[in-house]
């Protein structure tokens, strides 16, 4: 007789993305405003995560916010790059979540209520970190508008990008919406949103980290049961060890 133990791996394969119904989360606790006066090409510096979160298999304890429509997880490049990238790209910044990466302005004089802020929504263990861009505009385009949220979920470390409005006022401005790993070698994005000219209202996308099913490997192989050889496959490997008694 024996005892079978199985060890789950860390999966660092790419995320999946699906369209979800658009919602906008409203804070019930005070939000922290990062910028509400005229701001161009700014970076917030490191902000502590309010709960445990993993991204591409790595724990995230801090995030940085760019005024140009993207955030950086754990990495701290200090950049606020205004030119969007075609994801993936090894060029810094990496480890990004992009809502509407473009050359944006916080300009309350032309866009009333313009601000960037963050808040925590809900209660543990189902909290959501919300980074909110409200009524920003594109540089040199006073008729444009950008509003939306990046949301990080405590329960399962999935990510949502909710686009209330991206309207470049017929400017055909290139923008990026998507996520990328720390090396700039893997990325996930909706079709037509990666370094492209797009405008949309009330659209939302959910990015889910990889999970099972798993491939089984037996150690020692002498005691492998053939009935398990047809188990469901996955890029992740599940290592099982049989301890004889």
PDB file of C-alpha atoms in Angstrom:
ATOM      1  CA  UNK A   1       0.000   0.000   0.000  1.00  0.00           C
ATOM      2  CA  UNK A   2       1.051   3.594  -0.343  1.00  0.00           C
ATOM      3  CA  UNK A   3       0.154   7.244  -0.024  1.00  0.00           C
ATOM      4  CA  UNK A   4      -0.113   9.352  -3.168  1.00  0.00           C
ATOM      5  CA  UNK A   5       0.926  12.999  -2.869  1.00  0.00           C
ATOM      6  CA  UNK A   6       0.714  15.518  -5.693  1.00  0.00           C
ATOM      7  CA  UNK A   7       2.410  18.910  -5.920  1.00  0.00           C
ATOM      8  CA  UNK A   8       0.791  21.746  -7.824  1.00  0.00           C
ATOM      9  CA  UNK A   9       3.169  23.754 -10.010  1.00  0.00           C
ATOM     10  CA  UNK A  10       3.427  27.470 -10.506  1.00  0.00           C
ATOM     11  CA  UNK A  11       1.892  28.155 -13.912  1.00  0.00           C
ATOM     12  CA  UNK A  12       3.426  31.016 -15.845  1.00  0.00           C
ATOM     13  CA  UNK A  13       1.625  30.416 -19.110  1.00  0.00           C
ATOM     14  CA  UNK A  14      -0.344  33.167 -20.776  1.00  0.00           C
ATOM     15  CA  UNK A  15      -3.684  34.509 -19.628  1.00  0.00           C
ATOM     16  CA  UNK A  16      -7.030  34.143 -21.354  1.00  0.00           C
ATOM     17  CA  UNK A  17      -9.256  37.129 -22.120  1.00  0.00           C
ATOM     18  CA  UNK A  18     -13.031  37.221 -22.495  1.00  0.00           C
ATOM     19  CA  UNK A  19     -15.597  39.947 -23.022  1.00  0.00           C
ATOM     20  CA  UNK A  20     -17.733  40.626 -19.929  1.00  0.00           C
ATOM     21  CA  UNK A  21     -20.667  42.984 -19.305  1.00  0.00           C
ATOM     22  CA  UNK A  22     -19.572  46.554 -18.683  1.00  0.00           C
ATOM     23  CA  UNK A  23     -19.890  47.862 -15.118  1.00  0.00           C
ATOM     24  CA  UNK A  24     -18.303  50.728 -13.236  1.00  0.00           C
ATOM     25  CA  UNK A  25     -17.510  50.109  -9.572  1.00  0.00           C
ATOM     26  CA  UNK A  26     -18.339  52.980  -7.214  1.00  0.00           C
ATOM     27  CA  UNK A  27     -16.252  53.451  -4.093  1.00  0.00           C
ATOM     28  CA  UNK A  28     -17.964  53.097  -0.721  1.00  0.00           C
ATOM     29  CA  UNK A  29     -14.799  54.060   1.198  1.00  0.00           C
ATOM     30  CA  UNK A  30     -12.721  57.176   0.515  1.00  0.00           C
ATOM     31  CA  UNK A  31     -10.639  57.012  -2.659  1.00  0.00           C
ATOM     32  CA  UNK A  32      -7.039  58.208  -2.910  1.00  0.00           C
ATOM     33  CA  UNK A  33      -6.637  60.823  -5.628  1.00  0.00           C
ATOM     34  CA  UNK A  34      -3.311  60.694  -7.456  1.00  0.00           C
ATOM     35  CA  UNK A  35      -3.855  63.587  -9.859  1.00  0.00           C
ATOM     36  CA  UNK A  36      -6.724  66.073 -10.190  1.00  0.00           C
ATOM     37  CA  UNK A  37      -4.821  69.148 -11.430  1.00  0.00           C
ATOM     38  CA  UNK A  38      -3.203  69.554 -14.836  1.00  0.00           C
ATOM     39  CA  UNK A  39      -0.844  66.577 -15.264  1.00  0.00           C
ATOM     40  CA  UNK A  40       1.138  65.314 -18.241  1.00  0.00           C
ATOM     41  CA  UNK A  41       3.333  62.195 -18.409  1.00  0.00           C
ATOM     42  CA  UNK A  42       3.442  61.458 -14.677  1.00  0.00           C
ATOM     43  CA  UNK A  43       4.182  58.340 -12.627  1.00  0.00           C
ATOM     44  CA  UNK A  44       2.742  57.821  -9.155  1.00  0.00           C
ATOM     45  CA  UNK A  45       5.695  55.934  -7.700  1.00  0.00           C
ATOM     46  CA  UNK A  46       5.178  52.689  -5.793  1.00  0.00           C
ATOM     47  CA  UNK A  47       1.850  52.170  -4.020  1.00  0.00           C
ATOM     48  CA  UNK A  48       1.309  49.205  -1.693  1.00  0.00           C
ATOM     49  CA  UNK A  49      -1.203  46.546  -2.692  1.00  0.00           C
ATOM     50  CA  UNK A  50      -4.136  46.263  -0.243  1.00  0.00           C
ATOM     51  CA  UNK A  51      -4.223  42.440  -0.458  1.00  0.00           C
ATOM     52  CA  UNK A  52      -2.281  39.426  -1.733  1.00  0.00           C
ATOM     53  CA  UNK A  53      -2.226  39.192  -5.518  1.00  0.00           C
ATOM     54  CA  UNK A  54      -0.266  37.188  -8.077  1.00  0.00           C
ATOM     55  CA  UNK A  55       0.572  38.100 -11.666  1.00  0.00           C
ATOM     56  CA  UNK A  56       2.125  35.628 -14.083  1.00  0.00           C
ATOM     57  CA  UNK A  57       2.845  33.360 -11.113  1.00  0.00           C
ATOM     58  CA  UNK A  58       4.656  36.020  -9.049  1.00  0.00           C
ATOM     59  CA  UNK A  59       3.468  37.761  -5.892  1.00  0.00           C
ATOM     60  CA  UNK A  60       2.654  41.451  -6.328  1.00  0.00           C
ATOM     61  CA  UNK A  61       3.092  43.774  -3.341  1.00  0.00           C
ATOM     62  CA  UNK A  62       3.061  47.153  -5.110  1.00  0.00           C
ATOM     63  CA  UNK A  63       1.857  48.919  -8.232  1.00  0.00           C
ATOM     64  CA  UNK A  64       2.682  52.133 -10.095  1.00  0.00           C
ATOM     65  CA  UNK A  65       0.182  54.254 -11.982  1.00  0.00           C
ATOM     66  CA  UNK A  66       0.944  56.165 -15.163  1.00  0.00           C
ATOM     67  CA  UNK A  67      -1.151  59.138 -16.199  1.00  0.00           C
ATOM     68  CA  UNK A  68      -0.963  57.703 -19.728  1.00  0.00           C
ATOM     69  CA  UNK A  69      -3.509  54.960 -19.134  1.00  0.00           C
ATOM     70  CA  UNK A  70      -1.500  52.009 -17.788  1.00  0.00           C
ATOM     71  CA  UNK A  71      -0.213  50.569 -14.531  1.00  0.00           C
ATOM     72  CA  UNK A  72       2.941  48.604 -13.715  1.00  0.00           C
ATOM     73  CA  UNK A  73       2.776  45.686 -11.268  1.00  0.00           C
ATOM     74  CA  UNK A  74       5.677  45.053  -8.865  1.00  0.00           C
ATOM     75  CA  UNK A  75       8.255  46.450 -11.305  1.00  0.00           C
ATOM     76  CA  UNK A  76       9.202  50.045 -10.581  1.00  0.00           C
ATOM     77  CA  UNK A  77      10.647  51.562 -13.736  1.00  0.00           C
ATOM     78  CA  UNK A  78       9.588  55.063 -12.721  1.00  0.00           C
ATOM     79  CA  UNK A  79       8.495  55.636 -16.309  1.00  0.00           C
ATOM     80  CA  UNK A  80       5.313  57.147 -17.642  1.00  0.00           C
ATOM     81  CA  UNK A  81       5.884  56.273 -21.272  1.00  0.00           C
ATOM     82  CA  UNK A  82       3.441  58.140 -23.470  1.00  0.00           C
ATOM     83  CA  UNK A  83       3.905  56.087 -26.654  1.00  0.00           C
ATOM     84  CA  UNK A  84       1.927  52.839 -26.538  1.00  0.00           C
ATOM     85  CA  UNK A  85       3.668  49.555 -27.279  1.00  0.00           C
ATOM     86  CA  UNK A  86       2.640  46.651 -29.462  1.00  0.00           C
ATOM     87  CA  UNK A  87       2.451  43.955 -26.781  1.00  0.00           C
ATOM     88  CA  UNK A  88       4.497  41.983 -25.974  1.00  0.00           C
ATOM     89  CA  UNK A  89       7.595  44.146 -26.102  1.00  0.00           C
ATOM     90  CA  UNK A  90      10.864  43.736 -24.192  1.00  0.00           C
ATOM     91  CA  UNK A  91      11.162  47.529 -24.066  1.00  0.00           C
ATOM     92  CA  UNK A  92      10.393  48.937 -20.625  1.00  0.00           C
ATOM     93  CA  UNK A  93       7.956  49.399 -19.040  1.00  0.00           C
ATOM     94  CA  UNK A  94       6.984  45.740 -18.575  1.00  0.00           C
ATOM     95  CA  UNK A  95       4.603  43.905 -16.238  1.00  0.00           C
ATOM     96  CA  UNK A  96       1.943  46.346 -17.394  1.00  0.00           C
ATOM     97  CA  UNK A  97      -1.831  46.378 -17.431  1.00  0.00           C
ATOM     98  CA  UNK A  98      -2.974  48.870 -20.062  1.00  0.00           C
ATOM     99  CA  UNK A  99      -6.453  50.359 -20.115  1.00  0.00           C
ATOM    100  CA  UNK A 100      -5.905  52.980 -22.811  1.00  0.00           C
ATOM    101  CA  UNK A 101      -2.180  53.454 -23.270  1.00  0.00           C
ATOM    102  CA  UNK A 102      -1.681  56.696 -25.193  1.00  0.00           C
ATOM    103  CA  UNK A 103      -0.501  60.266 -24.626  1.00  0.00           C
ATOM    104  CA  UNK A 104      -3.159  61.390 -22.144  1.00  0.00           C
ATOM    105  CA  UNK A 105      -3.698  64.546 -20.107  1.00  0.00           C
ATOM    106  CA  UNK A 106      -5.382  65.228 -16.799  1.00  0.00           C
ATOM    107  CA  UNK A 107      -6.747  68.673 -17.621  1.00  0.00           C
ATOM    108  CA  UNK A 108      -9.728  69.875 -15.546  1.00  0.00           C
ATOM    109  CA  UNK A 109      -9.745  73.212 -17.391  1.00  0.00           C
ATOM    110  CA  UNK A 110     -10.921  71.532 -20.601  1.00  0.00           C
ATOM    111  CA  UNK A 111     -12.282  68.258 -19.173  1.00  0.00           C
ATOM    112  CA  UNK A 112     -14.288  68.950 -16.010  1.00  0.00           C
ATOM    113  CA  UNK A 113     -13.793  66.378 -13.266  1.00  0.00           C
ATOM    114  CA  UNK A 114     -10.610  64.986 -14.808  1.00  0.00           C
ATOM    115  CA  UNK A 115      -8.681  62.879 -12.293  1.00  0.00           C
ATOM    116  CA  UNK A 116      -6.864  59.620 -11.638  1.00  0.00           C
ATOM    117  CA  UNK A 117      -7.486  57.838  -8.340  1.00  0.00           C
ATOM    118  CA  UNK A 118      -7.599  54.411  -6.723  1.00  0.00           C
ATOM    119  CA  UNK A 119      -9.702  52.697  -4.071  1.00  0.00           C
ATOM    120  CA  UNK A 120     -10.494  49.297  -2.610  1.00  0.00           C
ATOM    121  CA  UNK A 121     -13.981  47.974  -3.248  1.00  0.00           C
ATOM    122  CA  UNK A 122     -15.737  45.288  -1.181  1.00  0.00           C
ATOM    123  CA  UNK A 123     -14.579  43.218   1.794  1.00  0.00           C
ATOM    124  CA  UNK A 124     -12.046  40.403   2.281  1.00  0.00           C
ATOM    125  CA  UNK A 125     -11.622  37.884   0.782  1.00  0.00           C
ATOM    126  CA  UNK A 126     -13.400  39.401  -2.227  1.00  0.00           C
ATOM    127  CA  UNK A 127     -11.881  42.844  -2.443  1.00  0.00           C
ATOM    128  CA  UNK A 128     -11.143  44.650  -5.692  1.00  0.00           C
ATOM    129  CA  UNK A 129      -8.401  47.208  -6.225  1.00  0.00           C
ATOM    130  CA  UNK A 130      -9.764  49.815  -8.632  1.00  0.00           C
ATOM    131  CA  UNK A 131      -7.557  52.277 -10.521  1.00  0.00           C
ATOM    132  CA  UNK A 132      -9.871  54.827 -12.101  1.00  0.00           C
ATOM    133  CA  UNK A 133      -9.235  57.262 -14.940  1.00  0.00           C
ATOM    134  CA  UNK A 134     -11.995  59.860 -15.206  1.00  0.00           C
ATOM    135  CA  UNK A 135     -12.480  62.232 -18.134  1.00  0.00           C
ATOM    136  CA  UNK A 136      -8.877  62.466 -19.291  1.00  0.00           C
ATOM    137  CA  UNK A 137      -8.197  63.618 -22.833  1.00  0.00           C
ATOM    138  CA  UNK A 138      -5.624  63.018 -25.548  1.00  0.00           C
ATOM    139  CA  UNK A 139      -2.811  65.533 -25.909  1.00  0.00           C
ATOM    140  CA  UNK A 140      -3.703  68.211 -28.457  1.00  0.00           C
ATOM    141  CA  UNK A 141      -7.326  67.087 -28.702  1.00  0.00           C
ATOM    142  CA  UNK A 142      -9.719  69.049 -26.476  1.00  0.00           C
ATOM    143  CA  UNK A 143     -12.802  67.287 -27.841  1.00  0.00           C
ATOM    144  CA  UNK A 144     -11.629  63.840 -26.736  1.00  0.00           C
ATOM    145  CA  UNK A 145     -12.485  61.832 -23.620  1.00  0.00           C
ATOM    146  CA  UNK A 146     -11.090  58.792 -21.778  1.00  0.00           C
ATOM    147  CA  UNK A 147     -12.844  57.200 -18.791  1.00  0.00           C
ATOM    148  CA  UNK A 148     -12.464  53.708 -17.363  1.00  0.00           C
ATOM    149  CA  UNK A 149     -11.154  51.389 -14.666  1.00  0.00           C
ATOM    150  CA  UNK A 150      -8.420  48.784 -14.181  1.00  0.00           C
ATOM    151  CA  UNK A 151      -9.548  46.252 -11.548  1.00  0.00           C
ATOM    152  CA  UNK A 152      -7.491  43.634  -9.701  1.00  0.00           C
ATOM    153  CA  UNK A 153      -9.461  40.905  -7.902  1.00  0.00           C
ATOM    154  CA  UNK A 154      -8.339  39.445  -4.583  1.00  0.00           C
ATOM    155  CA  UNK A 155     -10.329  36.208  -4.836  1.00  0.00           C
ATOM    156  CA  UNK A 156      -8.566  34.671  -7.841  1.00  0.00           C
ATOM    157  CA  UNK A 157      -6.054  37.300  -9.052  1.00  0.00           C
ATOM    158  CA  UNK A 158      -7.930  37.937 -12.277  1.00  0.00           C
ATOM    159  CA  UNK A 159      -7.948  41.385 -13.877  1.00  0.00           C
ATOM    160  CA  UNK A 160     -10.681  43.418 -15.511  1.00  0.00           C
ATOM    161  CA  UNK A 161     -10.388  46.460 -17.744  1.00  0.00           C
ATOM    162  CA  UNK A 162     -13.643  48.395 -18.011  1.00  0.00           C
ATOM    163  CA  UNK A 163     -13.815  51.077 -20.694  1.00  0.00           C
ATOM    164  CA  UNK A 164     -16.547  53.632 -20.099  1.00  0.00           C
ATOM    165  CA  UNK A 165     -15.463  55.908 -22.932  1.00  0.00           C
ATOM    166  CA  UNK A 166     -12.506  56.104 -25.279  1.00  0.00           C
ATOM    167  CA  UNK A 167     -13.225  58.799 -27.846  1.00  0.00           C
ATOM    168  CA  UNK A 168     -10.326  60.411 -29.707  1.00  0.00           C
ATOM    169  CA  UNK A 169     -12.613  62.827 -31.547  1.00  0.00           C
ATOM    170  CA  UNK A 170     -11.864  61.284 -34.950  1.00  0.00           C
ATOM    171  CA  UNK A 171      -8.135  61.604 -34.324  1.00  0.00           C
ATOM    172  CA  UNK A 172      -7.362  57.971 -35.287  1.00  0.00           C
ATOM    173  CA  UNK A 173      -4.964  57.817 -32.345  1.00  0.00           C
ATOM    174  CA  UNK A 174      -3.077  54.579 -31.699  1.00  0.00           C
ATOM    175  CA  UNK A 175      -3.830  53.021 -28.301  1.00  0.00           C
ATOM    176  CA  UNK A 176      -3.132  49.767 -26.450  1.00  0.00           C
ATOM    177  CA  UNK A 177      -5.359  47.720 -24.144  1.00  0.00           C
ATOM    178  CA  UNK A 178      -3.897  44.498 -22.728  1.00  0.00           C
ATOM    179  CA  UNK A 179      -1.542  42.870 -20.221  1.00  0.00           C
ATOM    180  CA  UNK A 180       2.122  41.827 -20.387  1.00  0.00           C
ATOM    181  CA  UNK A 181       4.593  39.853 -18.273  1.00  0.00           C
ATOM    182  CA  UNK A 182       7.754  41.141 -16.583  1.00  0.00           C
ATOM    183  CA  UNK A 183      10.100  40.159 -19.442  1.00  0.00           C
ATOM    184  CA  UNK A 184       7.943  41.564 -22.206  1.00  0.00           C
ATOM    185  CA  UNK A 185       7.754  38.102 -23.804  1.00  0.00           C
ATOM    186  CA  UNK A 186       4.087  37.215 -23.164  1.00  0.00           C
ATOM    187  CA  UNK A 187       0.951  39.299 -23.550  1.00  0.00           C
ATOM    188  CA  UNK A 188      -2.820  38.945 -23.771  1.00  0.00           C
ATOM    189  CA  UNK A 189      -5.159  41.460 -25.414  1.00  0.00           C
ATOM    190  CA  UNK A 190      -8.551  41.638 -27.118  1.00  0.00           C
ATOM    191  CA  UNK A 191      -8.586  41.622 -30.908  1.00  0.00           C
ATOM    192  CA  UNK A 192      -8.271  45.097 -32.379  1.00  0.00           C
ATOM    193  CA  UNK A 193      -7.076  46.709 -29.132  1.00  0.00           C
ATOM    194  CA  UNK A 194      -3.307  46.149 -29.314  1.00  0.00           C
ATOM    195  CA  UNK A 195      -1.510  49.172 -30.772  1.00  0.00           C
ATOM    196  CA  UNK A 196      -4.436  50.155 -32.964  1.00  0.00           C
ATOM    197  CA  UNK A 197      -6.794  53.085 -33.537  1.00  0.00           C
ATOM    198  CA  UNK A 198     -10.043  52.300 -31.725  1.00  0.00           C
ATOM    199  CA  UNK A 199     -12.877  54.090 -29.968  1.00  0.00           C
ATOM    200  CA  UNK A 200     -15.540  52.452 -27.833  1.00  0.00           C
ATOM    201  CA  UNK A 201     -18.135  52.993 -25.116  1.00  0.00           C
ATOM    202  CA  UNK A 202     -19.173  50.625 -22.312  1.00  0.00           C
ATOM    203  CA  UNK A 203     -16.855  47.705 -23.048  1.00  0.00           C
ATOM    204  CA  UNK A 204     -15.167  45.402 -20.517  1.00  0.00           C
ATOM    205  CA  UNK A 205     -12.610  42.582 -20.642  1.00  0.00           C
ATOM    206  CA  UNK A 206     -11.609  40.001 -18.046  1.00  0.00           C
ATOM    207  CA  UNK A 207      -8.117  38.461 -18.005  1.00  0.00           C
ATOM    208  CA  UNK A 208      -7.844  35.101 -16.249  1.00  0.00           C
ATOM    209  CA  UNK A 209      -4.596  33.454 -15.148  1.00  0.00           C
ATOM    210  CA  UNK A 210      -3.924  29.919 -16.364  1.00  0.00           C
ATOM    211  CA  UNK A 211      -5.223  27.028 -14.261  1.00  0.00           C
ATOM    212  CA  UNK A 212      -5.738  23.241 -14.543  1.00  0.00           C
ATOM    213  CA  UNK A 213      -6.464  20.627 -15.727  1.00  0.00           C
ATOM    214  CA  UNK A 214      -3.036  19.089 -15.233  1.00  0.00           C
ATOM    215  CA  UNK A 215      -0.701  16.529 -16.754  1.00  0.00           C
ATOM    216  CA  UNK A 216       0.275  13.795 -14.327  1.00  0.00           C
ATOM    217  CA  UNK A 217       3.832  12.554 -13.820  1.00  0.00           C
ATOM    218  CA  UNK A 218       4.514   9.594 -11.515  1.00  0.00           C
ATOM    219  CA  UNK A 219       7.578   9.176  -9.305  1.00  0.00           C
ATOM    220  CA  UNK A 220       8.837   6.502  -9.144  1.00  0.00           C
ATOM    221  CA  UNK A 221       7.421   5.492 -12.508  1.00  0.00           C
ATOM    222  CA  UNK A 222       7.528   1.799 -11.475  1.00  0.00           C
ATOM    223  CA  UNK A 223       4.285   2.314  -9.547  1.00  0.00           C
ATOM    224  CA  UNK A 224       2.454   4.275 -12.220  1.00  0.00           C
ATOM    225  CA  UNK A 225      -1.163   3.310 -12.799  1.00  0.00           C
ATOM    226  CA  UNK A 226      -1.900   3.040 -16.534  1.00  0.00           C
ATOM    227  CA  UNK A 227      -5.499   4.154 -15.970  1.00  0.00           C
ATOM    228  CA  UNK A 228      -4.193   7.687 -15.393  1.00  0.00           C
ATOM    229  CA  UNK A 229      -2.308   8.058 -18.662  1.00  0.00           C
ATOM    230  CA  UNK A 230      -5.315   9.549 -20.462  1.00  0.00           C
ATOM    231  CA  UNK A 231      -5.914  12.349 -17.960  1.00  0.00           C
ATOM    232  CA  UNK A 232      -6.683  15.840 -19.285  1.00  0.00           C
ATOM    233  CA  UNK A 233      -3.617  17.707 -20.463  1.00  0.00           C
ATOM    234  CA  UNK A 234      -2.365  21.167 -19.619  1.00  0.00           C
ATOM    235  CA  UNK A 235       0.793  23.226 -20.103  1.00  0.00           C
ATOM    236  CA  UNK A 236       1.176  22.859 -16.322  1.00  0.00           C
ATOM    237  CA  UNK A 237       2.644  19.665 -14.882  1.00  0.00           C
ATOM    238  CA  UNK A 238       1.370  17.915 -11.770  1.00  0.00           C
ATOM    239  CA  UNK A 239       4.041  15.791 -10.105  1.00  0.00           C
ATOM    240  CA  UNK A 240       2.752  12.867  -8.033  1.00  0.00           C
ATOM    241  CA  UNK A 241       4.839  10.728  -5.711  1.00  0.00           C
ATOM    242  CA  UNK A 242       3.796   7.375  -4.285  1.00  0.00           C
ATOM    243  CA  UNK A 243       5.138   6.775  -0.782  1.00  0.00           C
ATOM    244  CA  UNK A 244       5.179   3.061   0.061  1.00  0.00           C
ATOM    245  CA  UNK A 245       4.281   1.932   3.545  1.00  0.00           C
TER     246      UNK A 245
END
